[in-house]
Amino acid sequence: MTGETHTRHAPGTPCWVSLMVHGLTATQDFYGDLFGWEFQPGPQQLGPYVRALLDGQEVAGIGQLPPDRHLPVAWTPYLASDDVDLTAETVRLCGGTIGVGPLDADEAGRLAIGSDPAGAVFGVWQAGAHRGTGIAGVAGTPAWHELLTFESESVAKFYETVFAYEEEPVVSADIDYVTLHVAGHPVAGIHGVGNSLPRDRGPHWMTYFEVADTDETLHRVTALGGHILTPAHDSPHGRVATVADPEGARFSLVQGPR
């Protein structure tokens, strides 16, 4: 991916992923050691914030929660929009809520943070100078975004209306899964898991990060103070596992099929 011109993300495409935490420095240490990220400050619209870089390309953002905000510490995907104000209005009209914004983040762009009708939090990003994640397909970069929710059908309708996704349900008696497409390309999944959602979380988006070796990365996660939630197992998409960082933010690891 390095060397490719970075074009603007098509509306609806996950274009950035951001984590809000209580301990910014300790969290940078954890992900820096885990994924080899380096950090640069800014923008600071929502308080202290750093951008993670890999080979000089922006990968993700980590911000510090204000002490009085009791939000879940969670990785949040930002979905691209050409007009964040219009998207925010559509979110409200379709039964979602907007909790932050729309507001400008310096010259970087304009953002809003909302939640779908089932309560899962997501961001909306209208790019200015900051186009979003600049590199993909290498270890330490976001590889996939999946919404874990009670059932897919009604929530999929919400996202399709707001972001004009095309939908492709997985036809299977034992899995409730919808893949969301933009211009024919799969960009995200919605997985209805019924009552097996973690009680303390409710519906939420899950970010999958590419790794070179899932098992080896799990050893590093625990050595750095994180936790393994779902041990490594083989799937059609590669070897996957779900973990939590020291503050409890959940994310998944995926080692693509070789």
mmCIF file of C-alpha atoms in Angstrom:
data_model
loop_
_atom_site.group_PDB
_atom_site.id
_atom_site.type_symbol
_atom_site.label_atom_id
_atom_site.label_comp_id
_atom_site.label_asym_id
_atom_site.label_seq_id
_atom_site.Cartn_x
_atom_site.Cartn_y
_atom_site.Cartn_z
ATOM 1 C CA MET A 1 0.000 0.000 0.000
ATOM 2 C CA THR A 2 2.871 2.393 0.600
ATOM 3 C CA GLY A 3 3.363 4.607 -2.395
ATOM 4 C CA GLU A 4 -0.251 4.452 -3.538
ATOM 5 C CA THR A 5 -1.993 7.789 -3.842
ATOM 6 C CA HIS A 6 -4.400 8.124 -0.991
ATOM 7 C CA THR A 7 -7.803 8.814 -2.464
ATOM 8 C CA ARG A 8 -10.832 9.991 -0.537
ATOM 9 C CA HIS A 9 -12.847 7.167 1.008
ATOM 10 C CA ALA A 10 -16.240 6.525 -0.606
ATOM 11 C CA PRO A 11 -19.173 7.436 1.685
ATOM 12 C CA GLY A 12 -19.986 4.640 4.131
ATOM 13 C CA THR A 13 -16.493 3.141 4.032
ATOM 14 C CA PRO A 14 -14.842 2.768 7.449
ATOM 15 C CA CYS A 15 -12.034 5.328 7.086
ATOM 16 C CA TRP A 16 -10.629 5.693 10.607
ATOM 17 C CA VAL A 17 -10.731 3.999 13.985
ATOM 18 C CA SER A 18 -10.364 5.782 17.296
ATOM 19 C CA LEU A 19 -10.064 4.779 20.945
ATOM 20 C CA MET A 20 -10.891 7.004 23.920
ATOM 21 C CA VAL A 21 -9.135 5.983 27.156
ATOM 22 C CA HIS A 22 -8.354 7.248 30.654
ATOM 23 C CA GLY A 23 -4.581 6.684 30.553
ATOM 24 C CA LEU A 24 -3.267 8.024 27.260
ATOM 25 C CA THR A 25 0.445 7.399 27.917
ATOM 26 C CA ALA A 26 0.008 3.830 29.201
ATOM 27 C CA THR A 27 -2.269 3.025 26.248
ATOM 28 C CA GLN A 28 0.286 4.375 23.757
ATOM 29 C CA ASP A 29 2.914 2.138 25.396
ATOM 30 C CA PHE A 30 0.645 -0.928 25.058
ATOM 31 C CA TYR A 31 -0.240 -0.447 21.370
ATOM 32 C CA GLY A 32 3.228 0.841 20.477
ATOM 33 C CA ASP A 33 4.740 -2.389 21.803
ATOM 34 C CA LEU A 34 1.959 -4.573 20.366
ATOM 35 C CA PHE A 35 1.702 -3.183 16.826
ATOM 36 C CA GLY A 36 4.877 -1.127 16.406
ATOM 37 C CA TRP A 37 2.917 2.132 16.236
ATOM 38 C CA GLU A 38 4.568 5.530 16.642
ATOM 39 C CA PHE A 39 2.561 8.570 17.723
ATOM 40 C CA GLN A 40 2.043 12.200 16.733
ATOM 41 C CA PRO A 41 -0.190 14.667 18.612
ATOM 42 C CA GLY A 42 -3.432 16.207 17.368
ATOM 43 C CA PRO A 43 -6.020 17.392 16.601
ATOM 44 C CA GLN A 44 -7.209 18.292 20.124
ATOM 45 C CA GLN A 45 -10.905 19.146 19.609
ATOM 46 C CA LEU A 46 -12.108 16.483 22.046
ATOM 47 C CA GLY A 47 -9.161 16.820 24.445
ATOM 48 C CA PRO A 48 -5.662 15.259 24.312
ATOM 49 C CA TYR A 49 -5.393 13.088 21.186
ATOM 50 C CA VAL A 50 -2.638 11.286 19.282
ATOM 51 C CA ARG A 51 -2.508 9.670 15.860
ATOM 52 C CA ALA A 52 -0.795 6.298 15.537
ATOM 53 C CA LEU A 53 1.556 5.867 12.583
ATOM 54 C CA LEU A 54 3.066 2.820 10.915
ATOM 55 C CA ASP A 55 5.849 3.447 8.386
ATOM 56 C CA GLY A 56 4.880 7.127 8.517
ATOM 57 C CA GLN A 57 1.260 6.403 7.512
ATOM 58 C CA GLU A 58 -1.651 7.199 9.831
ATOM 59 C CA VAL A 59 -3.408 4.089 11.153
ATOM 60 C CA ALA A 60 -5.619 4.994 14.132
ATOM 61 C CA GLY A 61 -6.278 7.584 16.817
ATOM 62 C CA ILE A 62 -6.189 7.449 20.621
ATOM 63 C CA GLY A 63 -7.706 10.174 22.779
ATOM 64 C CA GLN A 64 -8.051 10.851 26.473
ATOM 65 C CA LEU A 65 -11.497 10.761 28.049
ATOM 66 C CA PRO A 66 -12.370 13.725 30.248
ATOM 67 C CA PRO A 67 -12.342 12.526 33.890
ATOM 68 C CA ASP A 68 -16.087 13.210 34.233
ATOM 69 C CA ARG A 69 -17.113 11.212 31.156
ATOM 70 C CA HIS A 70 -18.072 7.615 31.911
ATOM 71 C CA LEU A 71 -18.119 6.367 28.334
ATOM 72 C CA PRO A 72 -17.170 2.784 27.503
ATOM 73 C CA VAL A 73 -13.495 2.481 26.596
ATOM 74 C CA ALA A 74 -13.940 1.058 23.100
ATOM 75 C CA TRP A 75 -12.514 1.157 19.590
ATOM 76 C CA THR A 76 -14.923 3.146 17.432
ATOM 77 C CA PRO A 77 -15.009 3.051 13.620
ATOM 78 C CA TYR A 78 -15.548 6.281 11.702
ATOM 79 C CA LEU A 79 -17.617 5.934 8.525
ATOM 80 C CA ALA A 80 -16.842 8.300 5.664
ATOM 81 C CA SER A 81 -19.342 10.988 4.681
ATOM 82 C CA ASP A 82 -19.302 13.792 2.111
ATOM 83 C CA ASP A 83 -21.621 15.855 4.360
ATOM 84 C CA VAL A 84 -21.463 15.002 8.053
ATOM 85 C CA ASP A 85 -24.271 17.429 8.947
ATOM 86 C CA LEU A 86 -26.660 15.750 6.525
ATOM 87 C CA THR A 87 -25.546 12.286 7.730
ATOM 88 C CA ALA A 88 -26.120 13.303 11.366
ATOM 89 C CA GLU A 89 -29.618 14.520 10.503
ATOM 90 C CA THR A 90 -30.357 11.228 8.715
ATOM 91 C CA VAL A 91 -29.083 9.265 11.731
ATOM 92 C CA ARG A 92 -31.620 11.094 13.915
ATOM 93 C CA LEU A 93 -34.460 10.673 11.419
ATOM 94 C CA CYS A 94 -33.766 6.912 11.242
ATOM 95 C CA GLY A 95 -33.944 6.367 15.003
ATOM 96 C CA GLY A 96 -30.282 6.794 15.941
ATOM 97 C CA THR A 97 -28.790 9.474 18.174
ATOM 98 C CA ILE A 98 -25.918 11.948 17.786
ATOM 99 C CA GLY A 99 -23.940 12.358 21.007
ATOM 100 C CA VAL A 100 -21.056 14.566 19.809
ATOM 101 C CA GLY A 101 -20.986 17.159 17.030
ATOM 102 C CA PRO A 102 -21.069 17.702 14.178
ATOM 103 C CA LEU A 103 -17.938 19.751 14.862
ATOM 104 C CA ASP A 104 -14.737 20.745 13.091
ATOM 105 C CA ALA A 105 -11.416 19.120 14.012
ATOM 106 C CA ASP A 106 -9.053 21.906 12.908
ATOM 107 C CA GLU A 107 -8.363 21.563 9.172
ATOM 108 C CA ALA A 108 -8.373 17.754 9.497
ATOM 109 C CA GLY A 109 -12.093 17.417 8.847
ATOM 110 C CA ARG A 110 -15.508 17.431 10.440
ATOM 111 C CA LEU A 111 -16.874 14.717 12.700
ATOM 112 C CA ALA A 112 -19.863 13.448 14.602
ATOM 113 C CA ILE A 113 -20.215 10.539 17.016
ATOM 114 C CA GLY A 114 -23.557 8.783 17.150
ATOM 115 C CA SER A 115 -25.231 5.517 17.958
ATOM 116 C CA ASP A 116 -27.554 3.258 15.995
ATOM 117 C CA PRO A 117 -31.081 2.390 17.223
ATOM 118 C CA ALA A 118 -29.706 -0.621 19.153
ATOM 119 C CA GLY A 119 -27.135 1.572 20.923
ATOM 120 C CA ALA A 120 -23.861 0.732 19.123
ATOM 121 C CA VAL A 121 -21.558 3.775 18.917
ATOM 122 C CA PHE A 122 -19.912 4.837 15.638
ATOM 123 C CA GLY A 123 -18.288 7.953 14.239
ATOM 124 C CA VAL A 124 -18.870 9.869 11.014
ATOM 125 C CA TRP A 125 -15.914 11.575 9.320
ATOM 126 C CA GLN A 126 -15.995 14.210 6.583
ATOM 127 C CA ALA A 127 -12.408 14.451 5.402
ATOM 128 C CA GLY A 128 -10.540 17.715 5.151
ATOM 129 C CA ALA A 129 -6.750 17.526 5.298
ATOM 130 C CA HIS A 130 -6.997 14.187 7.136
ATOM 131 C CA ARG A 131 -8.291 11.524 4.762
ATOM 132 C CA GLY A 132 -8.234 8.682 7.305
ATOM 133 C CA THR A 133 -6.231 5.482 7.609
ATOM 134 C CA GLY A 134 -3.459 5.670 5.042
ATOM 135 C CA ILE A 135 -2.250 2.082 4.925
ATOM 136 C CA ALA A 136 -3.889 -1.354 4.867
ATOM 137 C CA GLY A 137 -3.031 -5.008 4.414
ATOM 138 C CA VAL A 138 -0.002 -5.043 6.730
ATOM 139 C CA ALA A 139 0.341 -6.080 10.390
ATOM 140 C CA GLY A 140 -0.902 -3.418 12.795
ATOM 141 C CA THR A 141 -3.593 -1.962 10.513
ATOM 142 C CA PRO A 142 -7.398 -2.279 10.735
ATOM 143 C CA ALA A 143 -8.508 -5.215 8.573
ATOM 144 C CA TRP A 144 -12.277 -5.424 9.146
ATOM 145 C CA HIS A 145 -15.106 -3.881 11.153
ATOM 146 C CA GLU A 146 -17.992 -5.914 12.508
ATOM 147 C CA LEU A 147 -21.087 -4.823 14.401
ATOM 148 C CA LEU A 148 -22.130 -7.244 17.143
ATOM 149 C CA THR A 149 -25.825 -6.701 17.805
ATOM 150 C CA PHE A 150 -28.999 -8.559 18.846
ATOM 151 C CA GLU A 151 -30.318 -9.201 15.325
ATOM 152 C CA SER A 152 -29.112 -7.917 11.977
ATOM 153 C CA GLU A 153 -32.244 -7.142 9.997
ATOM 154 C CA SER A 154 -33.562 -3.907 11.514
ATOM 155 C CA VAL A 155 -30.091 -2.521 12.268
ATOM 156 C CA ALA A 156 -28.907 -3.288 8.721
ATOM 157 C CA LYS A 157 -31.859 -1.234 7.405
ATOM 158 C CA PHE A 158 -30.682 1.721 9.528
ATOM 159 C CA TYR A 159 -27.123 1.635 8.137
ATOM 160 C CA GLU A 160 -28.349 1.084 4.570
ATOM 161 C CA THR A 161 -30.629 4.111 4.800
ATOM 162 C CA VAL A 162 -27.991 6.369 6.370
ATOM 163 C CA PHE A 163 -24.995 5.285 4.259
ATOM 164 C CA ALA A 164 -26.612 3.766 1.129
ATOM 165 C CA TYR A 165 -24.942 0.372 1.618
ATOM 166 C CA GLU A 166 -25.807 -2.601 -0.514
ATOM 167 C CA GLU A 167 -26.606 -5.628 1.649
ATOM 168 C CA GLU A 168 -25.626 -9.253 1.225
ATOM 169 C CA PRO A 169 -27.104 -11.578 3.866
ATOM 170 C CA VAL A 170 -25.246 -14.782 4.645
ATOM 171 C CA VAL A 171 -27.778 -17.501 3.872
ATOM 172 C CA SER A 172 -27.379 -19.960 6.717
ATOM 173 C CA ALA A 173 -29.722 -21.494 9.251
ATOM 174 C CA ASP A 174 -27.293 -21.067 12.123
ATOM 175 C CA ILE A 175 -25.779 -17.611 11.587
ATOM 176 C CA ASP A 176 -27.424 -14.180 11.412
ATOM 177 C CA TYR A 177 -24.946 -12.176 9.345
ATOM 178 C CA VAL A 178 -25.161 -9.358 6.816
ATOM 179 C CA THR A 179 -22.215 -7.966 4.849
ATOM 180 C CA LEU A 180 -22.396 -4.271 3.914
ATOM 181 C CA HIS A 181 -20.997 -3.298 0.514
ATOM 182 C CA VAL A 182 -19.953 0.017 -1.047
ATOM 183 C CA ALA A 183 -19.648 -0.005 -4.849
ATOM 184 C CA GLY A 184 -19.608 -3.799 -4.832
ATOM 185 C CA HIS A 185 -16.837 -4.107 -2.221
ATOM 186 C CA PRO A 186 -17.490 -5.572 1.258
ATOM 187 C CA VAL A 187 -16.648 -2.914 3.866
ATOM 188 C CA ALA A 188 -18.231 -4.144 7.123
ATOM 189 C CA GLY A 189 -20.325 -6.885 8.667
ATOM 190 C CA ILE A 190 -23.341 -7.018 10.970
ATOM 191 C CA HIS A 191 -23.500 -10.094 13.179
ATOM 192 C CA GLY A 192 -26.705 -10.773 15.100
ATOM 193 C CA VAL A 193 -25.681 -12.768 18.157
ATOM 194 C CA GLY A 194 -28.885 -12.534 20.211
ATOM 195 C CA ASN A 195 -28.394 -12.919 23.926
ATOM 196 C CA SER A 196 -24.750 -13.935 23.691
ATOM 197 C CA LEU A 197 -23.719 -10.255 23.685
ATOM 198 C CA PRO A 198 -21.564 -9.422 26.700
ATOM 199 C CA ARG A 199 -23.972 -8.127 29.368
ATOM 200 C CA ASP A 200 -21.727 -5.221 30.269
ATOM 201 C CA ARG A 201 -21.381 -3.986 26.685
ATOM 202 C CA GLY A 202 -24.580 -4.324 24.654
ATOM 203 C CA PRO A 203 -24.366 -3.901 20.859
ATOM 204 C CA HIS A 204 -20.961 -2.589 19.746
ATOM 205 C CA TRP A 205 -18.599 -2.345 16.804
ATOM 206 C CA MET A 206 -15.523 -4.591 16.827
ATOM 207 C CA THR A 207 -12.299 -3.696 14.999
ATOM 208 C CA TYR A 208 -10.120 -6.487 13.608
ATOM 209 C CA PHE A 209 -6.412 -5.669 13.355
ATOM 210 C CA GLU A 210 -4.159 -7.529 10.924
ATOM 211 C CA VAL A 211 -1.310 -9.441 12.587
ATOM 212 C CA ALA A 212 1.522 -11.560 11.206
ATOM 213 C CA ASP A 213 1.041 -14.326 13.792
ATOM 214 C CA THR A 214 -2.090 -14.482 15.967
ATOM 215 C CA ASP A 215 -0.652 -16.874 18.557
ATOM 216 C CA GLU A 216 2.555 -14.888 18.985
ATOM 217 C CA THR A 217 0.561 -11.642 19.269
ATOM 218 C CA LEU A 218 -1.599 -13.185 22.026
ATOM 219 C CA HIS A 219 1.550 -13.861 24.062
ATOM 220 C CA ARG A 220 2.491 -10.190 23.669
ATOM 221 C CA VAL A 221 -1.035 -9.030 24.643
ATOM 222 C CA THR A 222 -0.860 -10.850 27.984
ATOM 223 C CA ALA A 223 2.783 -9.880 28.600
ATOM 224 C CA LEU A 224 1.769 -6.220 28.148
ATOM 225 C CA GLY A 225 -1.126 -6.459 30.615
ATOM 226 C CA GLY A 226 -4.005 -7.215 28.235
ATOM 227 C CA HIS A 227 -6.435 -10.138 28.372
ATOM 228 C CA ILE A 228 -7.498 -12.899 25.975
ATOM 229 C CA LEU A 229 -11.302 -13.038 25.630
ATOM 230 C CA THR A 230 -11.611 -15.585 22.796
ATOM 231 C CA PRO A 231 -8.579 -17.821 22.203
ATOM 232 C CA ALA A 232 -7.064 -18.142 18.728
ATOM 233 C CA HIS A 233 -9.095 -20.279 16.338
ATOM 234 C CA ASP A 234 -9.154 -20.839 12.592
ATOM 235 C CA SER A 235 -11.946 -19.246 10.547
ATOM 236 C CA PRO A 236 -12.630 -18.860 6.809
ATOM 237 C CA HIS A 237 -10.947 -15.425 7.055
ATOM 238 C CA GLY A 238 -7.828 -16.618 8.845
ATOM 239 C CA ARG A 239 -6.722 -17.251 12.426
ATOM 240 C CA VAL A 240 -8.659 -14.944 14.743
ATOM 241 C CA ALA A 241 -8.812 -14.124 18.446
ATOM 242 C CA THR A 242 -10.493 -11.465 20.575
ATOM 243 C CA VAL A 243 -8.615 -9.609 23.291
ATOM 244 C CA ALA A 244 -8.904 -6.600 25.585
ATOM 245 C CA ASP A 245 -6.274 -3.973 26.308
ATOM 246 C CA PRO A 246 -5.366 -3.092 29.939
ATOM 247 C CA GLU A 247 -8.278 -0.602 30.143
ATOM 248 C CA GLY A 248 -10.748 -3.173 28.784
ATOM 249 C CA ALA A 249 -11.133 -2.010 25.164
ATOM 250 C CA ARG A 250 -11.988 -5.106 23.103
ATOM 251 C CA PHE A 251 -10.544 -5.757 19.669
ATOM 252 C CA SER A 252 -9.867 -8.756 17.464
ATOM 253 C CA LEU A 253 -6.724 -10.018 15.800
ATOM 254 C CA VAL A 254 -6.730 -11.677 12.397
ATOM 255 C CA GLN A 255 -3.873 -13.449 10.675
ATOM 256 C CA GLY A 256 -5.002 -13.731 7.066
ATOM 257 C CA PRO A 257 -4.995 -17.117 5.320
ATOM 258 C CA ARG A 258 -1.552 -17.946 3.986
#
